[in-house]
Coordinates of C-alpha atoms in Angstrom, one line a residue:
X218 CA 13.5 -9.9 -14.0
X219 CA 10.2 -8.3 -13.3
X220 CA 10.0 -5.3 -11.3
X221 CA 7.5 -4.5 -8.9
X222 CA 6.7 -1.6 -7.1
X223 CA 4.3 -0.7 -4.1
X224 CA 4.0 1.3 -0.5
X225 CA 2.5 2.2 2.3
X226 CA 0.7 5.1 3.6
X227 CA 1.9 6.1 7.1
X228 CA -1.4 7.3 8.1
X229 CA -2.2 5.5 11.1
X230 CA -0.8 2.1 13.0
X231 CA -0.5 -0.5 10.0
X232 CA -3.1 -3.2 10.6
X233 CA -3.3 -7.1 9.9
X234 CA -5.0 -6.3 7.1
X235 CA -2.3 -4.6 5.7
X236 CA 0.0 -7.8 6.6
X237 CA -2.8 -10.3 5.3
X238 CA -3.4 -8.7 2.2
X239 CA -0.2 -7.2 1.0
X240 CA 2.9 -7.3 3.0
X241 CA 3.0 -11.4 4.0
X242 CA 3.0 -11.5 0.3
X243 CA 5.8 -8.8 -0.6
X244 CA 8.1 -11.1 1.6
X245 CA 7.0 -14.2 0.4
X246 CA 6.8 -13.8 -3.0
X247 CA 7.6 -10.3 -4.5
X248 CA 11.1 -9.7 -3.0
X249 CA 12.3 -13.0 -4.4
X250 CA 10.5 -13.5 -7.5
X251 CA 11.3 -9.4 -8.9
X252 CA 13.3 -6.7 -8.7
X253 CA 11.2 -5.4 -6.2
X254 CA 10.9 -1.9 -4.6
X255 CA 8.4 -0.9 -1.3
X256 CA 8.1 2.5 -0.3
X257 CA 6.7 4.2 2.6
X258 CA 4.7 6.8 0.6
X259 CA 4.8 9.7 3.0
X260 CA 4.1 12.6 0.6
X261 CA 0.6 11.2 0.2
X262 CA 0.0 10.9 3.9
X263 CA 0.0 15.0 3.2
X264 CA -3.0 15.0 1.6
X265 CA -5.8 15.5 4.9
X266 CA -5.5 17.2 7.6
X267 CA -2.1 15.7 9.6
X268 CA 0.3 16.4 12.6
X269 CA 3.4 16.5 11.5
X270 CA 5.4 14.6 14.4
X271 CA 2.4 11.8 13.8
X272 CA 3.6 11.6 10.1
X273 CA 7.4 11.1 11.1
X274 CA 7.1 9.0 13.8
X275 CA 4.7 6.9 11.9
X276 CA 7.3 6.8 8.8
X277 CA 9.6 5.5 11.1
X278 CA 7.6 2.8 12.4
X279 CA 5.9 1.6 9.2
X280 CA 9.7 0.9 7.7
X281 CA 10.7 -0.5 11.2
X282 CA 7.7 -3.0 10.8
X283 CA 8.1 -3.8 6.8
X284 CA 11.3 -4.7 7.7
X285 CA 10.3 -6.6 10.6
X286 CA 7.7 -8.7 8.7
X287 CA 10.6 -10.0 6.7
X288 CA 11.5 -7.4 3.1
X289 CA 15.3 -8.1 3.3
X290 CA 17.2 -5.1 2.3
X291 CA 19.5 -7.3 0.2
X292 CA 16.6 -8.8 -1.8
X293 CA 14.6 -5.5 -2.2
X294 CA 14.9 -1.9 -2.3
X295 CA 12.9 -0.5 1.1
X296 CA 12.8 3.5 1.3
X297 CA 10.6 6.7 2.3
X298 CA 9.1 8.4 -1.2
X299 CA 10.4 12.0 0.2
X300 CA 13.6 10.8 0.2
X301 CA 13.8 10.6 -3.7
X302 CA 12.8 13.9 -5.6
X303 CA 12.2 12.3 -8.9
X304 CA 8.4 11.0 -7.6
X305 CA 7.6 14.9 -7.2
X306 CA 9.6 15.9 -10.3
X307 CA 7.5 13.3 -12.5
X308 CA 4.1 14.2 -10.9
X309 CA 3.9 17.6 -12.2
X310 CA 4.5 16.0 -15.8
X311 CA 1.9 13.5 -15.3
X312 CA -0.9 15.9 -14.5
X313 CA 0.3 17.5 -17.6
X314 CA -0.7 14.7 -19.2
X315 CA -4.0 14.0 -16.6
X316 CA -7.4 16.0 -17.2
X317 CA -9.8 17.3 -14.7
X318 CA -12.4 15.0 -15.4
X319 CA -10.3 11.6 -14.6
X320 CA -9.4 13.1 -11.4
X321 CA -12.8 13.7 -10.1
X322 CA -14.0 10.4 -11.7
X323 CA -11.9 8.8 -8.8
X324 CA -13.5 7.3 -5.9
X325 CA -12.0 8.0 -3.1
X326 CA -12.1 11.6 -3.9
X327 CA -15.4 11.6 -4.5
X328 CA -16.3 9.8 -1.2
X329 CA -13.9 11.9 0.7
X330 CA -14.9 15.6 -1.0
X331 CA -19.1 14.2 -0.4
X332 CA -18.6 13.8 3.6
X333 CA -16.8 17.1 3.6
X334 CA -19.2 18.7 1.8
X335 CA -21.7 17.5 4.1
X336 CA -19.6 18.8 7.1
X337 CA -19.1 22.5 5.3
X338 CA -16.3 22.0 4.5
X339 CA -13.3 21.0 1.5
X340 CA -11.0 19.1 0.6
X341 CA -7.6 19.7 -0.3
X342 CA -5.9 20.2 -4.2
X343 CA -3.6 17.5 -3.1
X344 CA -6.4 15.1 -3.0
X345 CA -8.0 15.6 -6.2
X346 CA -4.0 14.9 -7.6
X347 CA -2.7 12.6 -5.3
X348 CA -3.2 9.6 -7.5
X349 CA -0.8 11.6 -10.3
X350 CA 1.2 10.9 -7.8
X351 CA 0.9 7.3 -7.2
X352 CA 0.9 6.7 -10.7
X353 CA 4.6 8.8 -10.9
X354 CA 5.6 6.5 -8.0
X355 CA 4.6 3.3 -10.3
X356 CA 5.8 4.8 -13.6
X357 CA 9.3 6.0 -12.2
X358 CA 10.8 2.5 -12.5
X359 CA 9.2 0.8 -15.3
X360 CA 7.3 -1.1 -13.3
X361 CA 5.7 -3.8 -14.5
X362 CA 3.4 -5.1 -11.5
X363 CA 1.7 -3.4 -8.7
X364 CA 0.5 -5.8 -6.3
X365 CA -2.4 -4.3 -4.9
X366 CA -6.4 -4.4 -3.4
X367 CA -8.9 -3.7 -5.0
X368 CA -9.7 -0.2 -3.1
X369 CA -6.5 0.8 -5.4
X370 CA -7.2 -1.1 -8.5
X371 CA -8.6 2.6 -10.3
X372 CA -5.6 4.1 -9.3
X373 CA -3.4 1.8 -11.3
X374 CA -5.8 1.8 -13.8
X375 CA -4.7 5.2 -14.3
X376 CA -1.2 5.1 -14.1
X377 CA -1.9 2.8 -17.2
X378 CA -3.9 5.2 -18.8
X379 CA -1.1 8.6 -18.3
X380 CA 1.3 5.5 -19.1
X381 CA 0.0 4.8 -22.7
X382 CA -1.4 8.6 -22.9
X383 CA 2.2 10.0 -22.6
X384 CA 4.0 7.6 -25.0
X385 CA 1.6 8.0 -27.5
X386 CA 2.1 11.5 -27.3
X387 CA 5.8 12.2 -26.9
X388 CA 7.4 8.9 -27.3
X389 CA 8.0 5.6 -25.5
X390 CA 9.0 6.7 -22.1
X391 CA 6.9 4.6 -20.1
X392 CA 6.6 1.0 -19.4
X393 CA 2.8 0.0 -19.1
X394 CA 2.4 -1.6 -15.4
X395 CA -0.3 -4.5 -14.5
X396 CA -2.3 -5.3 -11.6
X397 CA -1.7 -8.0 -9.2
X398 CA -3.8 -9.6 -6.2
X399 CA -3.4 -12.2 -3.5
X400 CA -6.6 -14.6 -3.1
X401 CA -7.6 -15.4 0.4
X402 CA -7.4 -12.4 2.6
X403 CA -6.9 -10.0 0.4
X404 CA -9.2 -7.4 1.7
X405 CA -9.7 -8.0 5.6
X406 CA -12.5 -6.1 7.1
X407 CA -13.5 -4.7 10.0
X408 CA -14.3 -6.5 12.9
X409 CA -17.1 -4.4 14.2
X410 CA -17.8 -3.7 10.3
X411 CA -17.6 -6.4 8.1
X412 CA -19.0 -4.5 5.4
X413 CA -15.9 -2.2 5.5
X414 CA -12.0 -2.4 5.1
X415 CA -10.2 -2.6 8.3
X416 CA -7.7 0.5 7.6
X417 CA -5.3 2.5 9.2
X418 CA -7.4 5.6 9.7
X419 CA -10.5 4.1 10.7
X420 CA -12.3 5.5 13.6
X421 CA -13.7 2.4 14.5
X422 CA -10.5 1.5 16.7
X423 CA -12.2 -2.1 18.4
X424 CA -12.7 -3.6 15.2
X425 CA -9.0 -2.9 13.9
X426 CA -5.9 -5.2 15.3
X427 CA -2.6 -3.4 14.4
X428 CA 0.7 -5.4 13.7
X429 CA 1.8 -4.1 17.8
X430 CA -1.2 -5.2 19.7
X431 CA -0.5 -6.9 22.5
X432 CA -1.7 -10.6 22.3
X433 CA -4.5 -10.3 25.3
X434 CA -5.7 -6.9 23.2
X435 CA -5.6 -8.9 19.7
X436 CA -7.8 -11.8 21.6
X437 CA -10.1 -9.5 23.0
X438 CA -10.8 -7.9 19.6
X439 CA -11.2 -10.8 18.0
X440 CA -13.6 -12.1 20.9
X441 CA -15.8 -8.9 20.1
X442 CA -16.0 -9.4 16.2
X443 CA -19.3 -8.9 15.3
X444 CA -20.7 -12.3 14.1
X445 CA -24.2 -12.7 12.3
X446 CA -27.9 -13.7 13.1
X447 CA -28.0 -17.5 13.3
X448 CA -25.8 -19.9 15.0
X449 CA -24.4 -22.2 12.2
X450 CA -20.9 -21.4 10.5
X451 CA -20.9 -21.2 7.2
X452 CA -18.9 -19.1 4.6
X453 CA -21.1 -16.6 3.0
X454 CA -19.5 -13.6 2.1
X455 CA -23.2 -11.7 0.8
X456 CA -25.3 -13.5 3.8
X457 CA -22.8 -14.0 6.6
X458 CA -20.1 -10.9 6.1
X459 CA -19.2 -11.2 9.9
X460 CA -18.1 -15.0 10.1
X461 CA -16.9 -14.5 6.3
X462 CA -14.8 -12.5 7.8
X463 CA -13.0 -14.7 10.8
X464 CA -12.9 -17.5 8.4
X465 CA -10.8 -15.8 6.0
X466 CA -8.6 -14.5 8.5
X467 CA -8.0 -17.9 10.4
X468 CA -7.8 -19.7 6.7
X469 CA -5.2 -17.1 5.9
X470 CA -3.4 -17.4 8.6
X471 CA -3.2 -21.2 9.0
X472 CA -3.1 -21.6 5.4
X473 CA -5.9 -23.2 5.3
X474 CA -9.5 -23.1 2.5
X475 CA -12.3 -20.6 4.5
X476 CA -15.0 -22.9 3.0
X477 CA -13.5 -26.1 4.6
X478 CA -12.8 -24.4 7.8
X479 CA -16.7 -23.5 8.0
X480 CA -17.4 -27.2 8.7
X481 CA -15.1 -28.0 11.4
X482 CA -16.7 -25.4 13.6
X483 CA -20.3 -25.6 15.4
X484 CA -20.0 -22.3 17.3
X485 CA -19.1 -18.5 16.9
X486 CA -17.1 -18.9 20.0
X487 CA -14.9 -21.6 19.3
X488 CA -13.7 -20.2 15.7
X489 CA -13.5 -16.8 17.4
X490 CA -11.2 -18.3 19.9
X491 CA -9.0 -20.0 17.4
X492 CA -8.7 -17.3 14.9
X493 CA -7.5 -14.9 18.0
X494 CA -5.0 -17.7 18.5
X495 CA -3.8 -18.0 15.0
X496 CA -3.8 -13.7 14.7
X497 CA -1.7 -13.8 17.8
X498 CA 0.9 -16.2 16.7
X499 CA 1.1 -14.9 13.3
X500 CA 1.9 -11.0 15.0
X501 CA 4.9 -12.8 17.4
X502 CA 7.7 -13.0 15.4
X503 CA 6.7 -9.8 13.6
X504 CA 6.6 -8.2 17.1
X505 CA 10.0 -9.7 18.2
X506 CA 11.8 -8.6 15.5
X507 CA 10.4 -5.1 15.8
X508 CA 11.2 -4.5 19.3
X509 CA 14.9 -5.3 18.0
X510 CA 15.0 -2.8 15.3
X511 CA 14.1 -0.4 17.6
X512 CA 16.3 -0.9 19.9
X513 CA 18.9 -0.3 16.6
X514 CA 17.0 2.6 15.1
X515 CA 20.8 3.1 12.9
X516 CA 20.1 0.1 11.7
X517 CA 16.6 1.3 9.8
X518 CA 18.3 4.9 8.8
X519 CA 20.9 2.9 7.2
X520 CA 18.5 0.9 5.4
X521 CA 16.4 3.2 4.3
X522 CA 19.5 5.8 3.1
X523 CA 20.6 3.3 1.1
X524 CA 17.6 2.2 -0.2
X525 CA 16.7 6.2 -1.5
X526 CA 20.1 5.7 -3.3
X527 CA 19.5 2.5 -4.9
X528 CA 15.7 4.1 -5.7
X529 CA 17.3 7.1 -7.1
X530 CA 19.5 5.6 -9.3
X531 CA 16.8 3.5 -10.8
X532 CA 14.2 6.3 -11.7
X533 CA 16.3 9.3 -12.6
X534 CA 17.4 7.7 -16.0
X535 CA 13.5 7.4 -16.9
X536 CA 12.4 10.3 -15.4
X537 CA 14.9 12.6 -16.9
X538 CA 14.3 11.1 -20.4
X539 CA 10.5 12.2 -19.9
X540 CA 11.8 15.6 -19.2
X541 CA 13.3 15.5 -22.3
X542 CA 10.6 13.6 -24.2
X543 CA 7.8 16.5 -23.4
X544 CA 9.7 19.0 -24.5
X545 CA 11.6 20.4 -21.1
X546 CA 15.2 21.4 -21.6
X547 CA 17.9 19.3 -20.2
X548 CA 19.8 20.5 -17.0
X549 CA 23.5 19.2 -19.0
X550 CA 24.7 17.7 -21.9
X551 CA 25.5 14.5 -19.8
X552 CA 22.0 14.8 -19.0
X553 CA 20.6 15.1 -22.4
X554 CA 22.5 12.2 -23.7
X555 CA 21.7 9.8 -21.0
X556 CA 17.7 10.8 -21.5
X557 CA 18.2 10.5 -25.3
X558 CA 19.7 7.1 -24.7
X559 CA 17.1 5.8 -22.8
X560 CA 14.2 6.8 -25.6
X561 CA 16.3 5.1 -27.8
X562 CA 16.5 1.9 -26.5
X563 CA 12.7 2.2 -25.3
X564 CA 11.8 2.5 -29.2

């Protein structure tokens, strides 16, 4: 069976873009079809300026609402990235293997570093390296998909690159992981700025729904959506970003085409109305079942300790034999020989 691997980032409330475009998805598909992992990738919320009480509490609640959305902890493996060492421990190899220049090269440093640069100020080390990171969290279990947008698509890309790089160099330790994308939906945008990802750290607050808005705030967000100039609906992603926008999100949630859905409807206000309608039923379940797991918050600890187990016991083996394989001495002879076996069997 295929194994997939892939997280969140508890930097703010997640969003129904993160539900549209990646988690719906991980339930659906991933957790039945692989041997699949999700991971609340809390070391990388470390990377900007953060309050550390905000980055707890919104650990908690991002595995309360994965699980809530439907990853069954006896299909999948759900569990916070601090929790298991061996994503730190195979980071530092990595950016032994990483150079300078592929670092800087990535975009969302470069973005980031510009407006700070702009403001006076800088950025932080564990920016420029976080995506050694991500690619440790990918590489640690063989992975062999990483379902993902296209804002992350260079990141993997990387992870293949130190992938390939290091078993070229020191012997297979690696399995080579591939990208993988839903269609419709897979990048919602802002609703006040269609031009831009709706994410979790946005400033723009109006334009973003989050997975716990109430149902009268989800409508009235969805009311406000910035349309565009004319008064005909029609799917135009270049020309018409704003109803683009709606369409895919009611088609996405309905299950239906966004190009058909653009001739049923002769007014802004009448697909405004339904996709608020469609957002809000979508979120009700997924808001049910989270206001039961916290009411059981031993429940989600459980979970998630077993999970790190399971997690651990999956990526020391690989891990440990790239200790090995780049030259590093082994803690024990136990550990030596259970590394040794693993390059062995990878060659």
């Amino acid at each position: 069976m295929k194994r997939v691997f892939s997280g969140v980032k508890p930097t703010g409330h997640l969003t129904l873009g993160n539900y549209l475009g990646a988690v719906r998805r991980w339930v659906a598909v991933d957790q039945h079809q692989a041997d699949a992992l999700f991971c609340v990738v809390d070391l990388h919320a470390l990377t900007v300026d953060h309050d550390p009480a905000r980055v707890r509490r919104l650990s908690r609640q991002a595995a309360s609402l994965l699980l809530a959305a439907g990853l069954d902890p006896e299909l999948c493996t759900v569990f916070v990235q601090s929790h298991v060492d061996e994503h730190a421990r195979l980071s530092y190899l990595l950016e032994c293997v990483a150079t300078d220049g592929e670092m800087r090269r990535m975009i969302q440093y470069k973005e980031k570093a510009a407006r700070e640069r702009v403001r006076g100020g800088s950025v932080r080390l564990s920016l420029l390296t976080y995506p050694v990171l991500m690619a440790a969290d990918i590489l640690a279990y063989g992975t062999d998909e990483v379902p993902v947008g296209e804002d992350q698509r260079q990141h993997v890309e990387l992870a293949r690159d130190l992938a390939v790089r290091f078993n070229q160099r020191y012997g297979h330790a690696f399995v080579v992981p591939r990208t993988t994308s839903p269609g419709v939906a897979a990048r919602v945008m802002n609703l006040l700025e269609p031009t831009s990802k709706m994410g979790k750290s946005d400033d723009v607050g109006p334009g973003i729904v989050y997975l716990l808005d109430e149902p009268d705030v989800v409508r009235k967000k969805v009311m406000r959506a910035v349309t565009d100039s004319g008064r005909d609906v029609v799917y135009d992603r270049e020309e018409r970003p704003g109803v683009a926008n709606l369409l895919e999100i009611l088609a996405a949630c309905t299950g239906g085409n966004p190009e058909e859905l653009s001739g049923v409807y002769e007014s802004y206000g009448a697909l405004k109305k339904d996709t608020a309608e469609a957002v809000v039923e979508v979120l009700r379940p997924v808001q049910q079942r989270h206001k039961e797991l916290v009411a059981d918050p031993g429940y989600v600890e459980g979970v998630l300790r077993d999970g790190a187990e399971r997690a651990r016991a999956m990526a020391r083996p690989t891990v440990d034999a790239a200790y090995r394989a780049i030259g590093l001495l082994p803690a024990s002879s136990d550990t030596e020989a259970e590394a040794e076996a693993v390059l062995n069997a990878a060659r």
